[in-house]
Amino acid sequence: MEKKIITISREFGSGGRSIGREVAQKLGIPFYDKELVDQIAVESGFAPQFVEEHGEHSPGKSFLSYAFAPQGVPGVMNGMSAADFLWNIQCNVILQLADKGPCVIVGRNADYILKDRPDALHAFIHADMAYRAERIVRLYGESEKSPEARLQEKDKRRRVNYQHYTGRTWGTAQNYDICLNSSKLGIETCVDILVNLASK
Amino acid sequence: MEKKIITISREFGSGGRSIGREVAQKLGIPFYDKELVDQIAVESGFAPQFVEEHGEHSPGKSFLSYAFAPQGVPGVMNGMSAADFLWNIQCNVILQLADKGPCVIVGRNADYILKDRPDALHAFIHADMAYRAERIVRLYGESEKSPEARLQEKDKRRRVNYQHYTGRTWGTAQNYDICLNSSKLGIETCVDILVNLASK
């Protein structure tokens, strides 16, 4: 069966987002990344900044989350934590997007949310630590923390979020149809493999 | 850099061995699987049956292991357990084979043993439980245990062996350059992807 929906999960700094964008361009189908954040923000009433920060991160409640919560609609979250409320919206938005037609979706546990769709191809992109460290400094600039510490923190937050909402271990090969090491294989090779698989 | 050495780790019943054999044939390079067992047996003095059983399985000592141990050479194992002795021989044989030239090596933790070779491509093949269950009954026949129970037992033994000797978690995407779901992508597609990567 033709794979119309491609989900790309990725380690921070691995180039997974760039790979997803190129795959979508080459296949001529929509690419959802920031657009997904905006749509979730609209549907949930949360600020995009909150969705971006918490959509893939640890599910703990924080006082800050309430500062971004939907205004003026008491009880809109039905007693759920802000993170759980956001997860529900995220699931609905991703399921709706997949129903609309072929697309590439980056992150936000879309591999799990769309695991029962036979027309979906689930990819995981990872890379060696040194490659990711060099890449985040080049793309996102320096910071007080070492790039390795930033990566470890991001990895941990994504792992906790994934485990919490899916019950699965993040980065386990069996969760995906294909996993690629972008630092070893190269970004272009990863793009070619995914485009070929989607076109079969 | 051209990838001359291809290691294939695999879930039992996923078709990883068949994929490895086809990749080697298409590339015109040696394929080491049973041949590896025989060579380890010769070098260790263990019976091939013991090497086959224990080379990828739990490292626990068993009384049975001593029945297969090298005969007539007291102290040949230098105080190591039979499993540790076998592991050392296995490492040496795999390192020597890789030095001899391009090849495909299936199983036996070769991904870890050759992790520092820049000319090696490390692949992991997995598949859905139903696909593996159907496949092992077709290829290896019925047994008193259900195919699912046989698969779970094999998976567990390989996981324990891998963890013990490598300190890594078996099936984690980051251990490999590429992981493929053979039941989702098809055996032929997996072969084509690996042949293309090795030929680049």
Short mmCIF file of C-alpha atoms in Angstrom, two decimals:
data_model
loop_
_atom_site.label_atom_id
_atom_site.label_comp_id
_atom_site.label_asym_id
_atom_site.label_seq_id
_atom_site.Cartn_x
_atom_site.Cartn_y
_atom_site.Cartn_z
CA MET A 1 0.00 0.00 0.00
CA GLU A 2 1.22 3.48 -0.85
CA LYS A 3 2.42 5.34 2.23
CA LYS A 4 0.64 8.66 2.18
CA ILE A 5 1.31 9.88 5.69
CA ILE A 6 4.89 10.13 6.86
CA THR A 7 5.60 10.79 10.52
CA ILE A 8 9.10 11.81 11.51
CA SER A 9 10.22 11.51 15.11
CA ARG A 10 13.71 12.82 15.77
CA GLU A 11 16.44 13.52 18.24
CA PHE A 12 16.99 17.24 18.73
CA GLY A 13 19.77 18.39 16.39
CA SER A 14 19.65 15.30 14.17
CA GLY A 15 18.28 17.15 11.15
CA GLY A 16 14.96 15.26 11.29
CA ARG A 17 12.98 18.44 10.71
CA SER A 18 15.07 19.39 7.64
CA ILE A 19 14.70 15.85 6.31
CA GLY A 20 10.92 16.03 6.78
CA ARG A 21 10.71 19.38 4.98
CA GLU A 22 12.72 18.09 2.01
CA VAL A 23 10.73 14.87 1.79
CA ALA A 24 7.49 16.87 1.72
CA GLN A 25 8.86 19.20 -0.96
CA LYS A 26 10.04 16.32 -3.15
CA LEU A 27 6.70 14.52 -2.81
CA GLY A 28 4.74 17.75 -3.25
CA ILE A 29 2.71 17.26 -0.07
CA PRO A 30 2.09 19.47 2.99
CA PHE A 31 4.66 19.62 5.79
CA TYR A 32 3.37 20.08 9.33
CA ASP A 33 5.68 21.32 12.03
CA LYS A 34 5.16 24.91 13.17
CA GLU A 35 1.81 24.85 11.35
CA LEU A 36 0.80 22.05 13.67
CA VAL A 37 1.71 24.13 16.70
CA ASP A 38 -0.40 27.02 15.43
CA GLN A 39 -3.40 24.83 14.74
CA ILE A 40 -3.19 23.19 18.16
CA ALA A 41 -2.91 26.64 19.70
CA VAL A 42 -6.04 27.83 17.92
CA GLU A 43 -8.04 24.74 18.87
CA SER A 44 -6.85 24.63 22.47
CA GLY A 45 -6.82 28.34 23.23
CA PHE A 46 -3.23 27.99 24.53
CA ALA A 47 -0.56 30.41 23.43
CA PRO A 48 1.64 28.98 20.60
CA GLN A 49 4.62 29.44 22.91
CA PHE A 50 3.06 27.07 25.44
CA VAL A 51 2.15 24.48 22.79
CA GLU A 52 5.67 24.60 21.37
CA GLU A 53 7.22 24.18 24.81
CA HIS A 54 4.92 21.52 26.19
CA GLY A 55 3.68 19.53 23.18
CA GLU A 56 6.67 17.20 23.33
CA HIS A 57 7.96 17.81 26.78
CA SER A 58 7.47 16.52 30.29
CA PRO A 59 3.84 16.29 31.29
CA GLY A 60 4.26 17.76 34.78
CA LYS A 61 1.95 20.52 35.90
CA SER A 62 3.57 23.87 36.34
CA PHE A 63 2.26 27.14 37.69
CA LEU A 64 3.47 28.76 34.51
CA SER A 65 1.17 26.60 32.41
CA TYR A 66 -1.88 28.28 33.90
CA ALA A 67 -0.60 31.67 32.80
CA PHE A 68 -0.95 30.46 29.21
CA ALA A 69 -4.20 28.54 29.71
CA PRO A 70 -7.37 29.40 27.78
CA GLN A 71 -8.87 32.60 29.16
CA GLY A 72 -12.37 33.27 30.26
CA VAL A 73 -13.81 29.82 29.90
CA PRO A 74 -13.98 28.30 33.37
CA GLY A 75 -13.95 24.51 33.29
CA VAL A 76 -12.90 24.30 29.64
CA MET A 77 -10.22 21.77 30.54
CA ASN A 78 -12.75 19.43 32.22
CA GLY A 79 -10.55 18.95 35.24
CA MET A 80 -7.60 17.75 33.15
CA SER A 81 -4.12 19.10 33.68
CA ALA A 82 -3.01 21.62 31.09
CA ALA A 83 -0.64 19.01 29.63
CA ASP A 84 -3.33 16.32 29.35
CA PHE A 85 -5.75 18.81 27.81
CA LEU A 86 -3.07 19.77 25.28
CA TRP A 87 -2.39 16.08 24.50
CA ASN A 88 -6.06 15.49 23.68
CA ILE A 89 -6.18 18.47 21.33
CA GLN A 90 -2.89 17.38 19.76
CA CYS A 91 -4.28 13.88 19.06
CA ASN A 92 -7.40 15.30 17.45
CA VAL A 93 -5.52 17.78 15.27
CA ILE A 94 -3.07 15.10 14.05
CA LEU A 95 -5.86 12.59 13.31
CA GLN A 96 -7.75 15.27 11.36
CA LEU A 97 -4.67 16.31 9.38
CA ALA A 98 -3.97 12.70 8.41
CA ASP A 99 -7.58 12.33 7.24
CA LYS A 100 -7.22 15.39 5.01
CA GLY A 101 -4.62 13.70 2.79
CA PRO A 102 -0.95 12.89 2.23
CA CYS A 103 1.45 14.87 4.42
CA VAL A 104 4.64 14.83 6.48
CA ILE A 105 4.23 15.39 10.23
CA VAL A 106 7.26 16.09 12.39
CA GLY A 107 7.32 15.20 16.08
CA ARG A 108 4.50 15.45 18.62
CA ASN A 109 4.26 11.66 19.02
CA ALA A 110 2.46 11.40 15.69
CA ASP A 111 3.99 7.93 15.19
CA TYR A 112 1.92 6.71 18.14
CA ILE A 113 -1.19 8.73 17.39
CA LEU A 114 -1.29 7.33 13.82
CA LYS A 115 0.03 3.85 14.62
CA ASP A 116 -3.13 2.13 13.38
CA ARG A 117 -3.14 3.75 9.93
CA PRO A 118 -1.86 1.23 7.36
CA ASP A 119 -1.05 4.06 4.94
CA ALA A 120 1.41 5.69 7.35
CA LEU A 121 5.18 5.32 7.32
CA HIS A 122 6.83 6.02 10.68
CA ALA A 123 10.45 7.18 10.66
CA PHE A 124 12.86 7.99 13.49
CA ILE A 125 15.96 10.11 12.82
CA HIS A 126 18.88 10.08 15.24
CA ALA A 127 22.53 11.13 15.06
CA ASP A 128 25.78 10.93 16.96
CA MET A 129 26.18 13.37 19.85
CA ALA A 130 29.13 15.27 18.31
CA TYR A 131 27.20 15.87 15.07
CA ARG A 132 24.13 17.09 16.94
CA ALA A 133 26.20 19.34 19.22
CA GLU A 134 27.95 21.02 16.28
CA ARG A 135 24.65 21.40 14.48
CA ILE A 136 22.66 23.06 17.28
CA VAL A 137 25.41 25.58 17.96
CA ARG A 138 25.54 26.44 14.24
CA LEU A 139 21.75 26.64 13.82
CA TYR A 140 20.51 27.88 17.19
CA GLY A 141 23.56 29.72 18.54
CA GLU A 142 25.60 29.47 21.71
CA SER A 143 24.11 29.24 25.18
CA GLU A 144 25.33 29.22 28.76
CA LYS A 145 24.94 25.46 28.86
CA SER A 146 27.20 23.21 26.82
CA PRO A 147 25.52 21.86 23.67
CA GLU A 148 25.81 18.33 25.10
CA ALA A 149 23.92 19.38 28.24
CA ARG A 150 21.21 21.04 26.12
CA LEU A 151 20.86 17.89 24.05
CA GLN A 152 20.66 15.63 27.09
CA GLU A 153 17.98 17.83 28.62
CA LYS A 154 15.92 17.90 25.42
CA ASP A 155 16.30 14.13 24.97
CA LYS A 156 15.17 13.54 28.52
CA ARG A 157 12.11 15.76 28.22
CA ARG A 158 11.00 14.14 24.96
CA ARG A 159 11.60 10.67 26.41
CA VAL A 160 9.50 11.41 29.49
CA ASN A 161 6.67 12.91 27.45
CA TYR A 162 6.65 9.96 25.00
CA GLN A 163 6.72 7.38 27.80
CA HIS A 164 3.94 9.16 29.69
CA TYR A 165 1.50 9.44 26.80
CA THR A 166 2.28 6.32 24.77
CA GLY A 167 3.59 3.81 27.34
CA ARG A 168 6.47 3.14 24.93
CA THR A 169 10.19 3.72 25.24
CA TRP A 170 11.40 6.55 23.05
CA GLY A 171 13.96 5.54 20.41
CA THR A 172 13.09 1.84 20.46
CA ALA A 173 13.44 0.57 16.89
CA GLN A 174 10.27 -1.51 17.06
CA ASN A 175 8.12 1.65 17.41
CA TYR A 176 9.04 2.74 13.89
CA ASP A 177 9.09 1.32 10.35
CA ILE A 178 12.52 2.78 9.70
CA CYS A 179 15.21 4.42 11.85
CA LEU A 180 18.12 6.29 10.29
CA ASN A 181 21.37 7.70 11.67
CA SER A 182 21.61 10.98 9.78
CA SER A 183 25.22 11.66 10.85
CA LYS A 184 26.35 8.32 9.48
CA LEU A 185 24.18 8.13 6.34
CA GLY A 186 23.91 11.84 5.48
CA ILE A 187 20.81 14.04 5.29
CA GLU A 188 20.38 13.62 1.52
CA THR A 189 20.53 9.84 1.71
CA CYS A 190 17.89 9.84 4.45
CA VAL A 191 15.66 12.05 2.27
CA ASP A 192 16.12 9.76 -0.75
CA ILE A 193 15.30 6.61 1.23
CA LEU A 194 12.09 8.09 2.64
CA VAL A 195 10.97 9.55 -0.70
CA ASN A 196 11.55 6.17 -2.37
CA LEU A 197 9.62 4.33 0.33
CA ALA A 198 6.71 6.75 0.14
CA SER A 199 6.58 6.49 -3.65
CA LYS A 200 6.55 2.69 -3.84
CA MET B 1 33.27 6.26 2.86
CA GLU B 2 32.23 3.03 1.20
CA LYS B 3 30.66 0.60 3.66
CA LYS B 4 32.46 -2.67 3.21
CA ILE B 5 31.35 -4.53 6.30
CA ILE B 6 27.63 -4.95 6.91
CA THR B 7 26.45 -6.30 10.24
CA ILE B 8 22.86 -7.44 10.53
CA SER B 9 21.27 -7.84 13.93
CA ARG B 10 17.76 -9.19 13.86
CA GLU B 11 14.73 -10.33 15.76
CA PHE B 12 14.16 -14.06 15.46
CA GLY B 13 11.75 -14.71 12.59
CA SER B 14 12.10 -11.24 11.04
CA GLY B 15 13.89 -12.49 7.92
CA GLY B 16 17.12 -10.72 8.86
CA ARG B 17 19.22 -13.75 7.95
CA SER B 18 17.58 -14.05 4.52
CA ILE B 19 18.06 -10.33 3.96
CA GLY B 20 21.74 -10.64 4.87
CA ARG B 21 22.24 -13.57 2.50
CA GLU B 22 20.61 -11.72 -0.40
CA VAL B 23 22.58 -8.54 0.28
CA ALA B 24 25.84 -10.53 0.25
CA GLN B 25 24.85 -12.28 -2.98
CA LYS B 26 23.95 -9.02 -4.72
CA LEU B 27 27.18 -7.37 -3.59
CA GLY B 28 29.23 -10.48 -4.39
CA ILE B 29 30.81 -10.62 -0.92
CA PRO B 30 31.04 -13.40 1.71
CA PHE B 31 28.13 -14.05 4.04
CA TYR B 32 28.95 -15.22 7.56
CA ASP B 33 26.32 -16.92 9.64
CA LYS B 34 26.72 -20.67 10.08
CA GLU B 35 30.29 -20.30 8.77
CA LEU B 36 30.94 -18.03 11.72
CA VAL B 37 29.65 -20.62 14.15
CA ASP B 38 31.94 -23.25 12.61
CA GLN B 39 35.00 -21.03 12.78
CA ILE B 40 34.32 -20.07 16.40
CA ALA B 41 33.86 -23.76 17.17
CA VAL B 42 37.22 -24.62 15.62
CA GLU B 43 39.04 -21.81 17.43
CA SER B 44 37.37 -22.39 20.78
CA GLY B 45 37.27 -26.17 20.79
CA PHE B 46 33.56 -26.01 21.65
CA ALA B 47 31.09 -28.13 19.76
CA PRO B 48 29.28 -26.15 17.00
CA GLN B 49 26.01 -27.00 18.74
CA PHE B 50 27.19 -25.20 21.87
CA VAL B 51 28.41 -22.16 19.93
CA GLU B 52 25.11 -21.95 18.06
CA GLU B 53 23.12 -22.19 21.28
CA HIS B 54 25.19 -19.87 23.44
CA GLY B 55 26.79 -17.35 21.09
CA GLU B 56 23.78 -15.05 21.27
CA HIS B 57 22.04 -16.32 24.35
CA SER B 58 22.04 -15.73 28.07
CA PRO B 59 25.52 -15.77 29.58
CA GLY B 60 24.60 -17.86 32.63
CA LYS B 61 26.76 -20.85 33.46
CA SER B 62 25.09 -24.19 32.98
CA PHE B 63 26.21 -27.68 33.83
CA LEU B 64 25.50 -28.62 30.25
CA SER B 65 28.07 -26.13 28.97
CA TYR B 66 30.87 -28.11 30.53
CA ALA B 67 29.83 -31.22 28.63
CA PHE B 68 30.67 -29.32 25.42
CA ALA B 69 33.80 -27.60 26.73
CA PRO B 70 37.22 -28.09 25.10
CA GLN B 71 38.53 -31.51 26.01
CA GLY B 72 41.88 -32.49 27.37
CA VAL B 73 43.32 -29.04 27.93
CA PRO B 74 42.98 -28.25 31.63
CA GLY B 75 42.89 -24.51 32.29
CA VAL B 76 42.38 -23.60 28.63
CA MET B 77 39.59 -21.21 29.65
CA ASN B 78 41.84 -19.29 32.07
CA GLY B 79 39.25 -19.38 34.81
CA MET B 80 36.61 -17.74 32.62
CA SER B 81 33.09 -19.11 32.42
CA ALA B 82 32.38 -21.07 29.24
CA ALA B 83 30.19 -18.18 28.05
CA ASP B 84 32.88 -15.52 28.64
CA PHE B 85 35.50 -17.68 26.97
CA LEU B 86 33.20 -18.11 23.97
CA TRP B 87 32.59 -14.34 23.87
CA ASN B 88 36.33 -13.63 23.65
CA ILE B 89 36.80 -16.10 20.81
CA GLN B 90 33.74 -14.68 19.07
CA CYS B 91 35.16 -11.13 19.25
CA ASN B 92 38.49 -12.25 17.81
CA VAL B 93 36.94 -14.22 14.96
CA ILE B 94 34.64 -11.34 13.98
CA LEU B 95 37.47 -8.77 14.12
CA GLN B 96 39.64 -11.03 11.95
CA LEU B 97 36.87 -11.63 9.41
CA ALA B 98 36.26 -7.89 9.08
CA ASP B 99 39.98 -7.36 8.50
CA LYS B 100 39.97 -9.92 5.69
CA GLY B 101 37.66 -7.81 3.53
CA PRO B 102 34.08 -6.85 2.67
CA CYS B 103 31.42 -9.17 4.07
CA VAL B 104 27.99 -9.49 5.65
CA ILE B 105 27.92 -10.77 9.24
CA VAL B 106 24.63 -11.84 10.81
CA GLY B 107 24.08 -11.70 14.56
CA ARG B 108 26.55 -12.46 17.34
CA ASN B 109 26.67 -8.84 18.52
CA ALA B 110 28.90 -7.95 15.56
CA ASP B 111 27.41 -4.42 15.54
CA TYR B 112 29.04 -3.81 18.94
CA ILE B 113 32.25 -5.71 18.22
CA LEU B 114 32.80 -3.65 15.04
CA LYS B 115 31.34 -0.36 16.33
CA ASP B 116 34.62 1.52 15.86
CA ARG B 117 35.12 0.61 12.20
CA PRO B 118 34.16 3.60 10.03
CA ASP B 119 33.69 1.30 7.02
CA ALA B 120 30.97 -0.74 8.73
CA LEU B 121 27.22 -0.33 8.27
CA HIS B 122 25.16 -1.64 11.17
CA ALA B 123 21.58 -2.72 10.44
CA PHE B 124 18.82 -4.04 12.70
CA ILE B 125 15.87 -5.94 11.22
CA HIS B 126 12.67 -6.34 13.20
CA ALA B 127 9.09 -7.29 12.35
CA ASP B 128 5.61 -7.43 13.79
CA MET B 129 4.83 -10.37 16.07
CA ALA B 130 2.15 -11.90 13.80
CA TYR B 131 4.51 -11.88 10.81
CA ARG B 132 7.33 -13.47 12.79
CA ALA B 133 5.00 -16.10 14.30
CA GLU B 134 3.67 -17.13 10.89
CA ARG B 135 7.19 -17.21 9.48
CA ILE B 136 8.81 -19.39 12.16
CA VAL B 137 6.03 -21.97 11.98
CA ARG B 138 6.40 -22.09 8.17
CA LEU B 139 10.22 -22.26 8.23
CA TYR B 140 11.01 -24.14 11.43
CA GLY B 141 7.85 -26.16 11.98
CA GLU B 142 5.41 -26.52 14.82
CA SER B 143 6.43 -26.97 18.45
CA GLU B 144 4.72 -27.64 21.75
CA LYS B 145 5.03 -23.98 22.65
CA SER B 146 3.03 -21.35 20.81
CA PRO B 147 5.11 -19.42 18.24
CA GLU B 148 4.59 -16.25 20.27
CA ALA B 149 6.05 -17.92 23.38
CA ARG B 150 9.04 -19.17 21.36
CA LEU B 151 9.63 -15.67 19.99
CA GLN B 152 9.39 -14.06 23.42
CA GLU B 153 11.87 -16.56 24.82
CA LYS B 154 14.35 -16.02 21.96
CA ASP B 155 13.97 -12.24 22.20
CA LYS B 156 14.61 -12.36 25.92
CA ARG B 157 17.73 -14.53 25.60
CA ARG B 158 19.22 -12.30 22.91
CA ARG B 159 18.38 -9.19 24.92
CA VAL B 160 20.07 -10.54 28.05
CA ASN B 161 23.19 -11.65 26.14
CA TYR B 162 23.48 -8.29 24.35
CA GLN B 163 23.00 -6.30 27.56
CA HIS B 164 25.54 -8.43 29.41
CA TYR B 165 28.35 -8.19 26.86
CA THR B 166 27.77 -4.73 25.40
CA GLY B 167 26.13 -2.75 28.22
CA ARG B 168 23.58 -1.58 25.63
CA THR B 169 19.86 -2.15 25.32
CA TRP B 170 19.01 -4.49 22.46
CA GLY B 171 16.79 -2.96 19.77
CA THR B 172 17.59 0.65 20.64
CA ALA B 173 17.70 2.59 17.37
CA GLN B 174 20.80 4.56 18.38
CA ASN B 175 22.92 1.37 18.38
CA TYR B 176 22.49 1.00 14.62
CA ASP B 177 22.89 3.06 11.46
CA ILE B 178 19.61 1.80 10.09
CA CYS B 179 16.67 -0.18 11.49
CA LEU B 180 14.01 -1.67 9.23
CA ASN B 181 10.63 -3.27 9.87
CA SER B 182 10.68 -6.14 7.35
CA SER B 183 6.99 -6.97 7.80
CA LYS B 184 6.01 -3.41 6.96
CA LEU B 185 8.56 -2.64 4.22
CA GLY B 186 8.99 -6.12 2.70
CA ILE B 187 12.11 -8.28 2.50
CA GLU B 188 13.03 -7.14 -1.02
CA THR B 189 12.81 -3.46 -0.12
CA CYS B 190 15.07 -4.03 2.89
CA VAL B 191 17.60 -5.80 0.64
CA ASP B 192 17.51 -2.96 -1.91
CA ILE B 193 18.02 -0.26 0.75
CA LEU B 194 21.03 -2.04 2.24
CA VAL B 195 22.60 -2.83 -1.14
CA ASN B 196 22.21 0.81 -2.17
CA LEU B 197 23.75 2.08 1.08
CA ALA B 198 26.69 -0.31 0.78
CA SER B 199 27.31 0.68 -2.83
CA LYS B 200 27.32 4.43 -2.25
#
